[in-house]
Amino acid sequence: MKTSSARSLVVLPVVTDDGIFTAHYSENGLAALDFPKMRRAGRDRLLASPSAVGSKIPAPIRGWHRLTEAVLKKALAGRVPKKLPPLDWSGKTDFQQSVWREMLKIPCGETRSYGQLAENIGKPAAVRAVGGACGANPVPVLVPCHRVLAAGGRLGGFSGGLNWKRRLLAREGIVL
DNA sequence: GTCACCTTAGAAG
DNA sequence: CTTCTAAGGTGAC
């Protein structure tokens, strides 16, 4: 089943040592987080974008964004985020949300396989669908899709680019 | 309707 | 080892 989707109200940059992420907020919370598009060239353009600076930003969103910045930097350093901003998963299916909720339970520094995740949500046959849900995760890094590996400790795939997956795992001290 | 996807256990060469 | 098969959920076309 698909819940009704909320419009994305505000788009804000999050500057980190790994590049500039882009956070999308709805009235209900953080709706999406994008990996940096470019390593160098896009910075100025992104920072200068009108939606990112200048206009009035609703107070709740300012608070969520402060949290997102802190939590993202902490996560990129391989540490455990204490608490997350509210995540707006409206518009996503129940199946996807259950997969993402399950991923949030994976402790920092540990991994699960797609198969284990499928079992934990009570759909042991939906292994490939779990892979699909991981790829559809709108909030990578914070919802740790990178901690999901293929069976036998193999890396598996990653829509954001396998080097990101390797890097995130390495930051948490996970070796393959 | 058809296809491509962050999968996987099993069977066969 | 490699290659093939079949099975789920979902969005793009």
Coordinates of C-alpha atoms (C1' of nucleotides) in Angstrom, one line a residue:
Chain A
M1 CA 0.0 0.0 0.0
K2 CA 1.2 3.5 -0.7
T3 CA 0.6 6.4 1.7
S4 CA -0.3 9.8 0.4
S5 CA 2.8 11.8 -0.4
A6 CA 3.7 15.1 1.1
R7 CA 5.3 17.9 -1.0
S8 CA 8.9 18.7 -0.5
L9 CA 8.9 22.2 0.9
V10 CA 12.6 23.1 1.4
V11 CA 15.9 22.0 -0.1
L12 CA 19.0 22.7 1.9
P13 CA 22.7 21.9 1.5
V14 CA 24.7 20.0 4.1
V15 CA 28.4 20.7 3.8
T16 CA 30.7 17.9 4.8
D17 CA 34.2 16.8 4.3
D18 CA 32.9 14.3 1.7
G19 CA 31.1 16.9 -0.3
I20 CA 27.8 18.7 -0.2
F21 CA 24.8 16.6 0.5
T22 CA 21.3 17.9 -0.3
A23 CA 18.5 17.6 2.2
H24 CA 14.8 17.8 1.2
Y25 CA 12.2 18.6 3.8
S26 CA 8.5 18.3 3.8
E27 CA 6.1 19.6 6.5
N28 CA 6.6 16.3 8.3
G29 CA 10.3 15.9 8.4
L30 CA 13.3 14.9 6.3
A31 CA 12.0 13.4 3.1
A32 CA 15.3 12.8 1.2
L33 CA 19.0 13.1 1.3
D34 CA 21.1 13.2 -1.8
F35 CA 24.7 12.2 -2.2
P36 CA 27.0 15.0 -3.4
K37 CA 26.5 15.3 -7.1
M38 CA 30.1 16.4 -7.9
R39 CA 33.3 16.3 -6.0
R40 CA 34.4 19.9 -6.7
A41 CA 32.8 21.8 -9.5
G42 CA 29.2 22.0 -8.3
R43 CA 29.9 23.6 -4.9
D44 CA 29.5 27.3 -5.7
R45 CA 26.4 26.7 -7.8
L46 CA 24.7 24.7 -5.1
L47 CA 25.5 27.1 -2.3
A48 CA 24.3 30.0 -4.4
S49 CA 21.0 28.3 -5.2
P50 CA 18.0 30.5 -4.2
S51 CA 16.2 27.7 -2.4
A52 CA 19.2 27.1 -0.2
V53 CA 19.7 30.6 1.2
G54 CA 17.9 33.8 1.8
S55 CA 14.3 32.9 2.0
K56 CA 12.4 32.3 5.2
I57 CA 12.6 28.7 6.4
P58 CA 9.9 27.4 8.8
A59 CA 11.2 27.0 12.4
P60 CA 10.6 23.2 12.6
I61 CA 12.6 22.7 9.5
R62 CA 15.5 24.8 10.7
G63 CA 15.6 22.5 13.8
W64 CA 15.4 19.3 11.7
H65 CA 18.2 20.6 9.5
R66 CA 20.4 21.3 12.4
L67 CA 19.9 17.8 13.5
T68 CA 20.5 16.4 10.1
E69 CA 23.8 18.2 9.8
A70 CA 25.0 16.9 13.1
V71 CA 23.8 13.4 12.5
L72 CA 25.2 13.2 9.0
K73 CA 28.6 14.4 10.0
K74 CA 28.6 11.9 12.9
A75 CA 27.5 9.0 10.6
L76 CA 30.2 9.9 8.0
A77 CA 32.8 9.7 10.8
G78 CA 31.6 6.1 11.5
R79 CA 29.9 6.9 14.8
V80 CA 26.4 6.2 16.1
P81 CA 23.9 9.0 15.5
K82 CA 22.2 9.6 18.9
K83 CA 18.9 10.7 17.4
L84 CA 17.5 11.3 13.9
P85 CA 15.3 14.0 12.7
P86 CA 11.8 12.9 11.8
L87 CA 11.8 11.0 8.5
D88 CA 8.9 11.6 6.1
W89 CA 8.3 8.3 4.3
S90 CA 4.9 9.3 2.9
G91 CA 4.4 8.3 -0.7
K92 CA 6.4 5.1 -0.1
T93 CA 5.0 1.6 0.2
D94 CA 4.4 -0.3 3.4
F95 CA 6.9 -2.9 2.2
Q96 CA 9.7 -0.3 1.7
Q97 CA 9.0 1.3 5.0
S98 CA 9.2 -2.0 6.8
V99 CA 12.6 -2.7 5.2
W100 CA 13.9 0.7 6.1
R101 CA 12.7 0.4 9.7
E102 CA 14.5 -2.9 9.9
M103 CA 17.7 -1.3 8.5
L104 CA 17.6 1.3 11.2
K105 CA 18.0 -1.5 13.8
I106 CA 21.3 -2.6 12.4
P107 CA 23.9 -1.3 14.9
C108 CA 26.8 0.8 13.6
G109 CA 29.7 -1.5 12.7
E110 CA 27.5 -4.5 12.0
T111 CA 26.0 -5.8 8.8
R112 CA 23.1 -7.9 7.6
S113 CA 22.4 -9.7 4.3
Y114 CA 19.5 -9.0 2.1
G115 CA 18.2 -12.4 3.0
Q116 CA 18.4 -11.8 6.8
L117 CA 16.5 -8.5 6.3
A118 CA 13.8 -10.3 4.3
E119 CA 13.4 -12.8 7.1
N120 CA 13.2 -10.2 9.8
I121 CA 10.3 -8.4 8.1
G122 CA 8.5 -11.7 7.7
K123 CA 8.9 -12.1 4.0
P124 CA 11.8 -14.6 3.6
A125 CA 11.1 -15.0 -0.1
A126 CA 11.3 -11.3 -0.9
V127 CA 15.0 -11.2 -1.0
R128 CA 15.3 -9.3 -4.3
A129 CA 12.5 -7.0 -3.3
V130 CA 14.6 -6.0 -0.2
G131 CA 17.4 -5.1 -2.6
G132 CA 14.9 -3.0 -4.5
A133 CA 13.8 -1.2 -1.3
C134 CA 17.4 -0.5 -0.4
G135 CA 17.9 1.1 -3.8
A136 CA 14.8 3.2 -3.2
N137 CA 16.0 4.4 0.2
P138 CA 15.5 8.2 0.1
V139 CA 17.8 8.8 3.0
P140 CA 21.1 7.0 2.5
V141 CA 23.8 7.0 5.2
L142 CA 21.3 7.8 8.0
V143 CA 19.1 4.9 7.0
P144 CA 22.1 2.5 6.7
C145 CA 21.5 0.7 3.4
H146 CA 25.3 0.4 3.2
R147 CA 25.2 -2.1 6.1
V148 CA 23.3 -4.5 3.9
L149 CA 25.6 -6.9 2.1
A150 CA 25.0 -9.9 -0.2
A151 CA 25.2 -13.4 1.3
G152 CA 28.6 -14.7 2.3
G153 CA 29.9 -11.2 3.1
R154 CA 30.1 -10.1 -0.5
L155 CA 29.6 -6.4 -1.2
G156 CA 26.5 -6.5 -3.4
G157 CA 25.4 -3.4 -5.1
F158 CA 24.7 0.2 -4.2
S159 CA 22.8 2.7 -6.3
G160 CA 24.8 5.6 -4.9
G161 CA 28.0 4.0 -6.2
L162 CA 29.9 1.1 -4.8
N163 CA 32.8 3.3 -3.7
W164 CA 30.4 5.1 -1.3
K165 CA 29.4 1.8 0.1
R166 CA 33.0 0.7 0.6
R167 CA 33.9 4.1 2.1
L168 CA 31.0 4.1 4.6
L169 CA 31.7 0.5 5.7
A170 CA 35.4 1.3 6.1
R171 CA 34.5 4.3 8.3
E172 CA 32.6 1.9 10.6
G173 CA 35.6 -0.4 10.8
I174 CA 33.9 -3.1 8.7
V175 CA 36.3 -5.2 6.6
L176 CA 35.3 -7.4 3.8
Chain B
dG1 C1' 2.3 -6.0 -20.6
dT2 C1' 7.4 -5.8 -20.4
dC3 C1' 11.8 -4.8 -18.4
dA4 C1' 15.5 -3.8 -15.1
dC5 C1' 17.0 -3.7 -10.3
dC6 C1' 21.7 -3.2 -4.2
dT7 C1' 19.6 -11.3 -4.3
dT8 C1' 20.2 -16.2 -3.5
dA9 C1' 20.1 -21.3 -3.1
dG10 C1' 20.5 -24.9 -5.8
dA11 C1' 21.8 -27.7 -9.8
dA12 C1' 24.7 -28.6 -13.6
dG13 C1' 29.2 -28.2 -16.5
Chain C
dC1 C1' 35.3 -22.2 -10.3
dT2 C1' 31.3 -20.5 -13.8
dT3 C1' 26.7 -20.4 -15.6
dC4 C1' 22.0 -21.1 -15.4
dT5 C1' 17.3 -21.0 -13.2
dA6 C1' 13.5 -19.4 -10.5
dA7 C1' 11.2 -16.5 -7.2
dG8 C1' 9.2 -10.6 -5.1
dG9 C1' 8.1 -5.8 -5.1
dT10 C1' 8.1 -1.7 -7.7
dG11 C1' 8.6 2.0 -10.9
dA12 C1' 9.6 3.3 -15.7
dC13 C1' 7.9 2.9 -20.2

